[in-house]
Coordinates of C-alpha atoms and ligand atoms in Angstrom, one line a residue:
M1 CA -1.7 5.0 -25.7
H2 CA 1.8 3.5 -25.3
T3 CA 1.5 -0.4 -25.2
K4 CA 3.8 -2.4 -23.6
P5 CA 4.4 -5.4 -25.9
L6 CA 4.8 -8.7 -23.8
G7 CA 8.3 -10.2 -24.2
I8 CA 10.5 -7.3 -25.1
T9 CA 13.7 -7.1 -23.1
V10 CA 13.9 -5.1 -20.2
S11 CA 16.7 -3.0 -21.9
R12 CA 14.2 -2.2 -24.7
H13 CA 11.6 -1.4 -22.1
I14 CA 13.8 1.1 -20.5
L15 CA 14.8 3.0 -23.1
D16 CA 11.0 3.0 -24.6
N17 CA 9.8 4.3 -21.7
Q18 CA 12.2 7.1 -21.0
H19 CA 10.0 9.4 -22.7
L20 CA 7.4 9.1 -20.0
H21 CA 10.3 11.1 -18.1
P22 CA 10.8 14.3 -20.1
E23 CA 13.5 15.7 -18.2
A24 CA 15.5 12.1 -18.5
T25 CA 19.0 12.4 -19.6
G26 CA 19.3 8.5 -19.9
E27 CA 21.5 8.1 -16.7
L28 CA 18.9 6.3 -14.7
S29 CA 18.3 3.8 -17.7
S30 CA 21.9 2.9 -17.9
L31 CA 22.3 2.9 -13.8
L32 CA 19.4 0.4 -13.9
I33 CA 20.9 -1.3 -16.9
E34 CA 24.1 -1.8 -15.0
L35 CA 22.0 -3.0 -11.7
I36 CA 20.5 -5.6 -14.0
V37 CA 23.6 -7.1 -15.1
A38 CA 24.4 -7.9 -11.3
A39 CA 21.2 -9.6 -10.6
K40 CA 21.8 -11.8 -13.2
T41 CA 25.0 -12.8 -12.0
I42 CA 23.3 -13.0 -8.5
A43 CA 20.8 -15.3 -9.8
A44 CA 23.4 -17.6 -11.8
E45 CA 25.1 -18.1 -8.2
V46 CA 21.9 -18.6 -6.1
N47 CA 21.1 -21.7 -8.7
R48 CA 24.5 -23.1 -8.0
A49 CA 23.8 -22.5 -3.9
G50 CA 22.7 -26.2 -3.6
L51 CA 26.4 -27.1 -5.0
A52 CA 27.9 -25.7 -1.9
D53 CA 28.8 -29.0 -0.5
I54 CA 30.3 -30.1 -3.8
L55 CA 32.2 -26.7 -4.4
G56 CA 32.7 -25.3 -0.8
Q57 CA 30.9 -23.9 2.0
A58 CA 31.2 -20.5 3.0
G59 CA 34.5 -19.8 5.4
K60 CA 36.1 -22.9 3.5
T61 CA 37.7 -23.5 0.4
N62 CA 36.2 -25.5 -2.8
V63 CA 37.5 -28.2 -4.6
Q64 CA 39.7 -26.3 -6.8
G65 CA 41.0 -24.5 -3.6
E66 CA 39.4 -21.1 -4.0
D67 CA 38.0 -19.2 -0.6
V68 CA 33.9 -19.6 -1.1
Q69 CA 31.8 -16.8 0.4
K70 CA 28.2 -17.0 2.0
L71 CA 25.6 -15.9 -0.5
D72 CA 24.6 -12.9 1.1
E73 CA 28.3 -11.8 1.0
Y74 CA 28.7 -12.5 -2.3
A75 CA 25.8 -10.8 -3.3
N76 CA 26.9 -7.6 -1.6
S77 CA 30.4 -7.3 -3.0
L78 CA 29.2 -8.1 -6.3
I79 CA 26.4 -5.4 -6.4
K80 CA 29.3 -2.9 -4.8
R81 CA 32.1 -3.7 -7.3
R82 CA 29.9 -3.4 -10.2
M83 CA 27.8 -0.2 -9.2
S84 CA 30.7 1.5 -7.8
R85 CA 32.1 2.5 -11.2
C86 CA 28.8 2.5 -13.0
G87 CA 29.2 6.3 -13.3
Y88 CA 25.8 7.1 -12.0
L89 CA 26.3 7.0 -8.3
C90 CA 27.4 9.3 -5.9
V91 CA 27.4 7.0 -2.7
M92 CA 25.7 3.6 -2.0
A93 CA 24.4 2.0 1.3
S94 CA 23.8 -1.9 1.8
E95 CA 22.0 -3.7 4.6
E96 CA 25.2 -5.7 5.1
E97 CA 27.4 -2.5 5.7
A98 CA 27.5 -0.3 8.9
D99 CA 28.3 2.7 6.8
I100 CA 28.0 4.2 3.6
I101 CA 29.6 2.9 0.8
P102 CA 31.7 5.0 -1.3
V103 CA 32.0 5.2 -5.0
T104 CA 35.2 5.0 -7.1
E105 CA 36.8 8.1 -7.4
G106 CA 36.1 9.8 -10.7
Y107 CA 32.9 7.9 -11.2
E108 CA 30.7 10.0 -9.3
G109 CA 27.0 10.6 -10.7
K110 CA 24.0 12.0 -9.5
Y111 CA 21.9 9.1 -8.0
T112 CA 22.3 7.2 -4.6
L113 CA 21.6 3.4 -4.3
A114 CA 20.5 1.8 -0.8
F115 CA 20.2 -2.1 -1.3
D116 CA 19.5 -5.4 0.7
P117 CA 21.7 -7.7 -1.2
L118 CA 20.1 -10.6 -0.2
D119 CA 16.7 -10.5 1.5
G120 CA 15.4 -13.7 3.4
S121 CA 18.6 -15.4 4.3
S122 CA 17.0 -17.9 6.5
N123 CA 15.8 -19.4 3.3
I124 CA 19.1 -19.6 1.7
D125 CA 20.0 -23.1 2.6
V126 CA 16.6 -24.7 2.4
N127 CA 16.1 -23.7 -1.2
V128 CA 13.2 -21.6 -0.6
S129 CA 12.7 -18.1 -2.5
I130 CA 15.0 -15.1 -1.7
G131 CA 15.7 -11.8 -3.4
T132 CA 17.6 -8.6 -3.9
I133 CA 15.9 -5.2 -3.0
F134 CA 17.0 -1.7 -4.4
S135 CA 15.9 1.7 -3.9
I136 CA 17.3 4.7 -6.3
H137 CA 17.3 8.3 -5.3
R138 CA 18.3 11.8 -6.8
R139 CA 21.4 13.1 -5.0
R140 CA 21.0 16.2 -2.6
S141 CA 24.6 17.3 -2.6
V142 CA 25.7 19.1 -5.5
N143 CA 28.9 17.1 -6.9
G144 CA 31.8 14.9 -5.6
Q145 CA 31.1 11.9 -3.5
G146 CA 27.8 11.6 -2.0
E147 CA 26.9 12.0 1.9
E148 CA 24.8 10.2 4.4
T149 CA 22.5 12.8 4.0
D150 CA 21.7 12.0 0.2
L151 CA 20.8 8.7 1.6
L152 CA 18.6 9.6 4.2
Q153 CA 15.4 11.0 2.2
P154 CA 11.9 9.8 2.5
G155 CA 10.7 6.8 0.2
R156 CA 8.4 9.5 -1.6
N157 CA 11.7 10.8 -3.4
Q158 CA 12.5 7.7 -4.6
V159 CA 13.3 7.6 -8.5
A160 CA 12.9 3.9 -8.9
A161 CA 12.6 1.0 -6.7
G162 CA 12.5 -2.9 -7.3
Y163 CA 13.3 -6.1 -6.5
I164 CA 14.8 -9.5 -8.1
I165 CA 13.3 -12.6 -6.7
Y166 CA 14.9 -15.7 -7.0
G167 CA 11.9 -18.2 -7.2
S168 CA 10.8 -21.1 -9.2
S169 CA 11.6 -18.6 -12.0
T170 CA 13.9 -15.4 -11.6
M171 CA 11.9 -12.3 -12.3
L172 CA 12.4 -8.4 -11.9
V173 CA 9.8 -6.2 -10.9
F174 CA 10.3 -2.3 -10.5
T175 CA 8.9 1.0 -11.1
T176 CA 9.8 4.8 -11.9
G177 CA 7.0 6.2 -10.9
Q178 CA 5.0 5.5 -13.7
G179 CA 3.3 1.7 -12.7
V180 CA 5.2 -1.6 -11.7
D181 CA 6.2 -3.7 -14.4
G182 CA 7.4 -7.3 -13.9
F183 CA 10.2 -9.1 -16.4
T184 CA 11.2 -12.7 -16.2
L185 CA 14.5 -14.4 -17.1
D186 CA 15.2 -16.7 -19.7
P187 CA 18.1 -18.5 -17.9
T188 CA 19.2 -20.3 -21.2
V189 CA 19.9 -16.6 -23.0
G190 CA 20.3 -14.5 -19.7
E191 CA 17.6 -11.8 -20.7
F192 CA 14.9 -10.7 -18.9
Y193 CA 11.7 -10.7 -20.9
L194 CA 8.5 -8.5 -20.4
S195 CA 6.1 -10.7 -18.7
H196 CA 3.9 -8.8 -16.5
P197 CA 3.3 -5.4 -18.1
D198 CA 1.3 -2.6 -15.8
I199 CA 0.9 -4.8 -12.7
T200 CA -2.1 -3.7 -10.4
M201 CA -2.5 -5.5 -7.1
P202 CA -5.6 -7.0 -6.2
E203 CA -7.6 -4.6 -4.4
R204 CA -8.9 -7.3 -2.0
A205 CA -6.5 -9.4 0.3
K206 CA -6.7 -13.1 -0.4
Y207 CA -3.9 -13.9 2.0
F208 CA -2.1 -12.6 5.1
S209 CA 1.5 -13.4 5.8
V210 CA 2.6 -12.7 9.3
N211 CA 5.0 -14.6 11.7
E212 CA 2.4 -15.8 14.2
G213 CA 5.2 -17.3 16.4
N214 CA 5.6 -13.9 17.2
T215 CA 1.7 -13.4 18.5
I216 CA 2.5 -13.3 22.2
Y217 CA 4.7 -10.5 21.7
W218 CA 2.3 -8.3 19.8
D219 CA 0.1 -5.5 21.0
D220 CA -3.7 -5.9 21.2
R221 CA -4.2 -4.0 18.3
V222 CA -2.6 -6.3 16.0
R223 CA -3.9 -9.4 17.6
R224 CA -7.3 -8.2 17.0
Y225 CA -6.6 -7.4 13.3
I226 CA -4.9 -10.9 12.9
D227 CA -8.2 -12.6 14.9
Y228 CA -10.5 -10.6 13.0
L229 CA -8.6 -12.0 9.5
K230 CA -9.1 -15.7 10.5
A231 CA -12.6 -15.1 11.5
E232 CA -15.4 -16.2 9.0
N233 CA -17.6 -13.5 7.2
R234 CA -18.2 -14.7 3.7
P235 CA -19.1 -11.1 2.3
T236 CA -15.7 -9.3 3.1
G237 CA -13.9 -12.6 2.0
R238 CA -12.7 -13.9 5.5
P239 CA -11.5 -16.0 6.7
L240 CA -7.8 -15.2 4.5
S241 CA -5.9 -17.8 3.9
G242 CA -2.3 -17.6 5.7
R243 CA 0.7 -17.6 3.8
Y244 CA 4.3 -16.8 5.4
I245 CA 7.4 -17.6 3.5
G246 CA 9.7 -15.3 5.8
S247 CA 11.7 -13.6 2.8
L248 CA 9.8 -10.2 2.4
V249 CA 10.2 -10.3 -1.2
A250 CA 8.8 -13.3 -1.7
D251 CA 6.1 -12.7 0.6
F252 CA 5.3 -9.3 -1.1
H253 CA 5.6 -10.9 -4.6
R254 CA 2.7 -13.3 -3.9
N255 CA 0.6 -10.5 -2.1
L256 CA 1.4 -8.0 -5.3
I257 CA 0.1 -10.7 -7.8
S258 CA -2.6 -12.5 -5.9
G259 CA -3.9 -10.0 -3.5
G260 CA -2.6 -10.0 0.3
I261 CA -1.5 -8.1 3.6
F262 CA 1.8 -8.8 4.9
L263 CA 2.5 -7.6 8.5
Y264 CA 5.9 -7.3 10.3
P265 CA 4.5 -5.1 13.5
S266 CA 6.4 -3.9 16.2
D267 CA 6.6 -6.0 19.2
R268 CA 8.1 -7.0 22.7
K269 CA 10.3 -9.7 21.5
N270 CA 13.5 -7.3 21.4
P271 CA 13.2 -4.0 23.4
A272 CA 16.0 -2.9 21.6
K273 CA 14.3 -3.1 18.6
P274 CA 11.1 -1.4 19.4
R275 CA 10.3 -0.3 15.9
G276 CA 9.8 -3.6 14.2
K277 CA 12.3 -5.8 12.4
L278 CA 12.6 -4.6 8.9
R279 CA 14.6 -1.8 7.6
L280 CA 13.2 1.3 6.3
L281 CA 15.8 2.1 3.3
Y282 CA 16.4 -1.5 2.2
E283 CA 13.1 -3.2 2.7
A284 CA 10.1 -1.0 3.6
A285 CA 10.6 1.9 1.6
P286 CA 11.1 0.4 -2.0
L287 CA 8.3 -2.0 -1.7
A288 CA 6.1 0.9 -0.2
F289 CA 7.0 2.2 -3.6
I290 CA 6.1 -0.6 -5.6
A291 CA 2.8 -0.9 -3.6
E292 CA 1.8 2.4 -4.0
Q293 CA 2.4 2.5 -7.9
A294 CA 0.5 -1.0 -8.3
G295 CA -2.6 0.3 -6.5
G296 CA -1.9 -1.3 -3.0
R297 CA -0.9 1.0 0.5
A298 CA 2.2 0.5 3.0
I299 CA 1.8 1.8 6.5
T300 CA 3.3 1.7 9.6
D301 CA 1.6 0.3 12.7
D302 CA 0.9 3.6 13.8
G303 CA -1.1 4.4 10.6
R304 CA 1.5 6.6 8.9
D305 CA 2.8 6.1 5.2
I306 CA 5.9 4.4 5.0
L307 CA 6.8 6.6 2.2
D308 CA 6.5 9.9 4.1
I309 CA 9.1 9.0 7.0
E310 CA 12.0 10.9 7.2
P311 CA 14.7 8.4 7.9
E312 CA 17.0 9.5 10.9
E313 CA 19.6 6.7 10.3
L314 CA 20.9 4.2 7.8
H315 CA 19.8 1.2 9.6
Q316 CA 16.5 2.4 11.0
R317 CA 13.9 -0.2 11.4
V318 CA 10.0 0.1 10.9
P319 CA 6.7 -1.8 11.6
L320 CA 5.4 -2.4 8.3
I321 CA 2.0 -3.1 6.9
I322 CA 2.1 -3.6 3.4
G323 CA -0.3 -4.7 0.6
S324 CA -3.6 -5.1 -1.1
K325 CA -5.2 -1.2 -0.4
A326 CA -8.6 -2.5 1.4
A327 CA -6.7 -4.6 3.6
V328 CA -4.2 -2.1 4.4
D329 CA -7.1 0.4 5.2
V330 CA -9.0 -2.0 7.4
A331 CA -5.6 -2.5 9.2
A332 CA -5.4 1.2 9.8
R333 CA -8.6 1.6 11.3
F334 CA -7.5 -1.5 14.1
M335 CA -4.1 0.2 14.5
A336 CA -5.8 3.5 15.2
G337 CA -8.2 1.6 18.0
E338 CA -11.2 1.4 15.8
E339 CA -12.9 -1.8 14.7
P340 CA -15.3 -2.3 11.6
E341 CA -18.5 -4.0 12.9
A342 CA -18.5 -6.9 10.4
Ligands
AHG1 P1 17.2 -10.8 5.5 O1 17.4 -12.0 5.4 O2 17.5 -9.5 4.4 O3 18.0 -10.2 6.7 O4 15.6 -10.1 6.0 C1 14.8 -11.2 6.8 C2 13.7 -10.4 6.9 C3 12.6 -10.4 5.9 O5 12.9 -11.1 4.4 C4 11.4 -11.5 6.5 O6 10.2 -10.9 6.0 C5 11.8 -11.3 7.8 O7 13.0 -11.2 8.0 C6 11.2 -12.6 8.6 O8 11.7 -12.4 10.2 P2 11.1 -13.6 10.9 O9 12.2 -15.0 10.8 O10 11.3 -12.7 12.4 O11 9.5 -14.0 10.7
MN2 MN1 15.8 -8.3 4.3
MN3 MN1 19.6 -9.3 3.7

């Protein structure tokens, strides 16, 4: 069996694993390697974020008199700029942009990229983990510039998805459909090394992550499920411990490594957003692909698999329940109106 040696660089790992995809031409590998360069640049900027007051704040100029961008705008324009002429994409979409993002003419390739440049924006200014999420599909159109329909594909069609978490260390976690691997950035040399090969999500959840401030806006099924998680029942591991960061990437990452369930159900808080808060293309679908590849599960609050949803629009929102398989299975029963006895 092919082993994944701890400590190899992410580029080496990507090239070594190309043989798992017999049809591979190397373009997806090159695309990922290019994206990782963008991620490292964002990581470096995130680490300097606390110096905003000294170096300048968004909308102002820094001590050198240069314009300073907000970190999420910075991440967005950096990914756009770098990926637009990488030669492997035909179109992109970003959570920060209303419309599709064309690539530089003459550089069109066969993949699409959807991304959340900086997830957890409310945590940027308070030194709490944030992240970048990406999702890659093969185009549907044949050549030239890609179209919106190239991006509006179900998560099941993803060829790769991943995230970079800017936390106590910077980590890259991704899948190309052959399991999930995690890499840790050594900032002194600017290289990601394989630190978490073949990540599997613990089947049972230790943590639940939900914004309980929304309790009064939830429907009964969600309220009852959260009450169930908090009720004492030692044989089924309850009560669970509560952990909610408010950065999806960070909440998901903790649950991926330690076992847990994250919920952002639809609620009555904003009737204009009946489908929850999180976005299908930039947040839910890529994390659902990772969860499934790691043995977990991701559903909406009507029990459908996130990966099976056919997107209708770029910025579509979706209720999300994601995490350890056993916990999501029980959540699915609650959402269907059934309740386990214990
Ligand atoms: P973003 O910063 O990309 O807009 O995403 C924020 C999201 C997600 O990261 C997090 O899980 C959720 O918003 C938190 O929402 P609440 O503050 O409503 O709990
Ligand atoms: Mn986000
Ligand atoms: Mn964002």
